[in-house]
XYZ file of C-alpha atoms in Angstrom:
225
model
C 57.310 1.923 -8.955
C 56.683 5.361 -7.501
C 59.358 7.665 -6.151
C 59.388 10.249 -3.388
C 61.702 13.239 -3.024
C 62.166 14.545 0.509
C 61.941 18.328 0.231
C 60.420 19.547 3.490
C 63.556 20.512 5.422
C 64.382 24.038 6.566
C 68.022 24.023 5.413
C 69.400 25.832 8.457
C 73.031 25.201 7.493
C 72.400 26.891 4.138
C 71.333 30.219 5.606
C 71.171 32.995 4.526
C 70.442 31.395 1.129
C 67.422 29.586 2.538
C 65.923 32.594 4.301
C 63.736 33.253 1.264
C 64.281 30.183 -0.941
C 63.590 26.566 0.094
C 66.683 24.392 -0.065
C 65.432 22.222 -2.985
C 65.220 25.356 -5.152
C 68.814 26.467 -4.559
C 70.581 26.376 -7.900
C 73.608 24.550 -9.261
C 74.511 24.517 -12.919
C 71.756 27.067 -13.484
C 68.990 24.712 -12.273
C 67.324 24.055 -8.901
C 68.665 21.031 -7.056
C 65.320 19.258 -7.112
C 65.053 19.546 -10.895
C 68.320 17.657 -11.336
C 66.856 14.851 -9.208
C 63.517 14.810 -11.031
C 65.197 14.610 -14.418
C 67.417 11.737 -13.246
C 64.394 9.854 -11.948
C 62.414 10.351 -15.157
C 65.348 9.157 -17.271
C 65.339 5.994 -15.156
C 61.616 5.372 -15.667
C 60.228 6.916 -12.473
C 57.428 9.169 -13.673
C 55.060 9.076 -10.687
C 56.781 11.242 -8.100
C 55.658 12.448 -4.677
C 57.311 15.542 -3.196
C 56.784 16.401 0.467
C 56.893 20.074 1.378
C 56.797 22.262 4.488
C 59.030 25.346 4.660
C 58.189 27.628 1.705
C 56.568 24.639 0.053
C 54.326 26.835 -2.053
C 57.399 28.014 -3.948
C 58.329 24.424 -4.759
C 54.831 23.694 -6.053
C 54.829 26.874 -8.113
C 58.145 25.940 -9.699
C 57.454 22.267 -10.433
C 53.721 22.317 -11.093
C 52.222 18.972 -12.025
C 55.534 17.748 -13.434
C 54.366 17.589 -17.049
C 57.283 19.623 -18.402
C 59.656 17.005 -16.964
C 57.635 14.101 -18.336
C 56.499 13.281 -14.801
C 53.334 13.275 -12.711
C 54.063 15.072 -9.439
C 51.855 14.870 -6.346
C 52.517 16.826 -3.164
C 52.379 15.739 0.462
C 52.034 19.004 2.357
C 53.219 19.142 5.964
C 52.292 21.985 8.284
C 55.677 21.551 9.922
C 58.475 19.296 8.763
C 57.778 15.795 10.092
C 61.335 14.410 9.775
C 62.048 11.596 7.371
C 59.963 8.875 9.002
C 56.955 11.058 9.674
C 57.125 12.607 6.227
C 57.154 9.261 4.450
C 54.401 7.933 6.701
C 52.178 10.898 5.851
C 52.778 10.336 2.128
C 51.910 6.608 2.167
C 48.400 7.122 0.715
C 50.039 8.748 -2.321
C 52.747 6.087 -2.607
C 50.488 3.053 -2.715
C 50.876 -0.500 -1.468
C 53.978 -1.536 -3.413
C 57.647 -0.792 -2.591
C 58.672 2.758 -3.442
C 61.894 4.690 -3.919
C 62.804 7.605 -1.636
C 65.547 10.113 -2.462
C 66.777 12.891 -0.206
C 66.191 16.250 -1.835
C 69.592 17.558 -0.773
C 71.872 15.089 -2.532
C 73.499 15.258 -5.945
C 74.350 12.007 -7.675
C 74.706 10.120 -10.919
C 73.403 6.925 -9.358
C 71.484 4.823 -11.925
C 68.084 4.814 -10.232
C 66.717 2.386 -12.791
C 68.595 -0.514 -11.214
C 66.378 -0.171 -8.138
C 63.271 -1.050 -10.149
C 63.442 -4.635 -8.958
C 61.821 -6.587 -6.117
C 63.318 -6.331 -2.647
C 63.310 -9.297 -0.299
C 62.942 -7.478 3.021
C 61.425 -4.262 4.287
C 64.073 -1.911 2.892
C 66.993 -1.698 0.502
C 69.587 1.043 1.053
C 72.320 2.467 -1.157
C 75.567 3.144 0.700
C 78.544 5.233 -0.433
C 82.180 5.571 0.700
C 82.452 7.826 3.726
C 82.889 11.517 2.846
C 85.093 13.768 4.960
C 82.085 15.131 6.843
C 80.960 11.629 7.928
C 84.199 9.672 8.394
C 82.754 6.992 10.686
C 79.911 6.064 8.343
C 76.439 4.868 9.286
C 75.910 1.171 8.601
C 77.772 -2.053 7.895
C 77.293 -3.899 4.600
C 78.119 -7.586 4.384
C 76.849 -10.150 1.908
C 74.201 -7.814 0.596
C 72.728 -7.258 4.064
C 72.948 -4.073 6.118
C 73.415 -4.053 9.863
C 74.035 -1.544 12.619
C 76.990 -3.491 14.015
C 80.662 -3.758 13.140
C 83.400 -1.199 12.660
C 83.555 -1.279 8.842
C 80.788 1.234 8.169
C 79.710 3.179 5.123
C 77.525 6.238 4.654
C 73.827 6.037 3.847
C 73.385 7.900 0.564
C 69.830 9.090 1.173
C 68.617 6.671 -1.508
C 66.437 3.758 -0.442
C 63.550 1.516 -1.427
C 60.966 0.809 1.259
C 57.926 -1.352 1.703
C 54.915 0.336 3.303
C 55.024 -2.449 5.907
C 58.176 -0.840 7.355
C 55.847 1.790 8.835
C 53.306 -0.635 10.283
C 52.213 0.476 13.731
C 53.481 4.046 13.300
C 51.264 6.939 14.290
C 50.968 10.175 12.325
C 53.340 12.898 13.413
C 56.994 13.795 13.555
C 59.507 10.954 13.885
C 62.849 9.831 12.386
C 63.367 6.951 9.984
C 66.552 5.510 11.506
C 64.926 3.637 14.447
C 62.574 1.846 12.043
C 65.499 0.815 9.874
C 67.545 -0.381 12.837
C 64.681 -2.571 14.058
C 64.361 -4.076 10.577
C 68.141 -4.579 10.412
C 68.044 -6.501 13.687
C 65.589 -8.882 12.023
C 67.757 -9.214 8.889
C 65.196 -7.410 6.741
C 67.352 -4.648 5.217
C 69.402 -5.329 2.106
C 71.856 -2.945 0.505
C 74.437 -2.151 -2.119
C 77.487 0.054 -2.508
C 77.737 2.914 -5.006
C 81.155 4.395 -5.742
C 80.228 6.898 -8.444
C 79.484 10.595 -8.144
C 77.561 11.501 -4.993
C 77.422 14.590 -2.804
C 75.448 15.618 0.252
C 74.614 19.259 -0.463
C 74.491 20.188 3.194
C 76.524 23.377 3.194
C 77.017 26.409 0.980
C 80.544 25.225 0.172
C 79.219 21.904 -1.112
C 76.539 23.656 -3.142
C 79.271 25.713 -4.785
C 81.348 22.567 -5.373
C 78.394 20.898 -7.118
C 77.865 24.005 -9.234
C 81.531 23.903 -10.303
C 81.257 20.168 -11.035
C 78.283 20.740 -13.342
C 79.924 23.644 -15.146
C 83.091 21.615 -15.684
C 81.066 18.662 -16.954
C 79.175 20.919 -19.372
C 82.449 22.251 -20.772
C 83.787 18.724 -21.282
C 80.621 17.730 -23.136
C 80.417 20.828 -25.322
């Protein structure tokens, strides 16, 4: 199974840090965010990785190269302008192939065991949900009996980790578009499964959260030394 890391965003909420550095290359624990994700994927057996880029994407390519030093094979899907999640994945489909593939947001930090997603999915998508953080108290989707829906009050937060079939994007045209409407249509047809993860997870969407992740990694390193 191939994996894709979404790394094309501008990172407006992280300015001024992102004025000259793309968000995936911001550091925590002395390493760029995207390198933490790549290493986690490789440890879980994902060695064929696609990274989409737009804003300052050349810096990401220069840093990661072909992925060999991580034990990976990295291919790049270059976007002239960021195409949002749906458009970005759609553009990368020729690199991802015809089988289900894993997609991970480039601005999350987690200890989720990616290897457990290397299994067949029954529908068009499989999403990992997490307990609602303070910045998203109402959550995104409902999870019941292993199926995800867009109805009900008991909602959890989408982690930015999902497995998708290429068929989810059938009928889509190239360009900029979000992923959520595609998922909601598939949910209405009962074609989105899901699971809950209660371990370490952070959305690195602000400078404060980046600093919190940095402190988490430093504290973990001290405990393990």
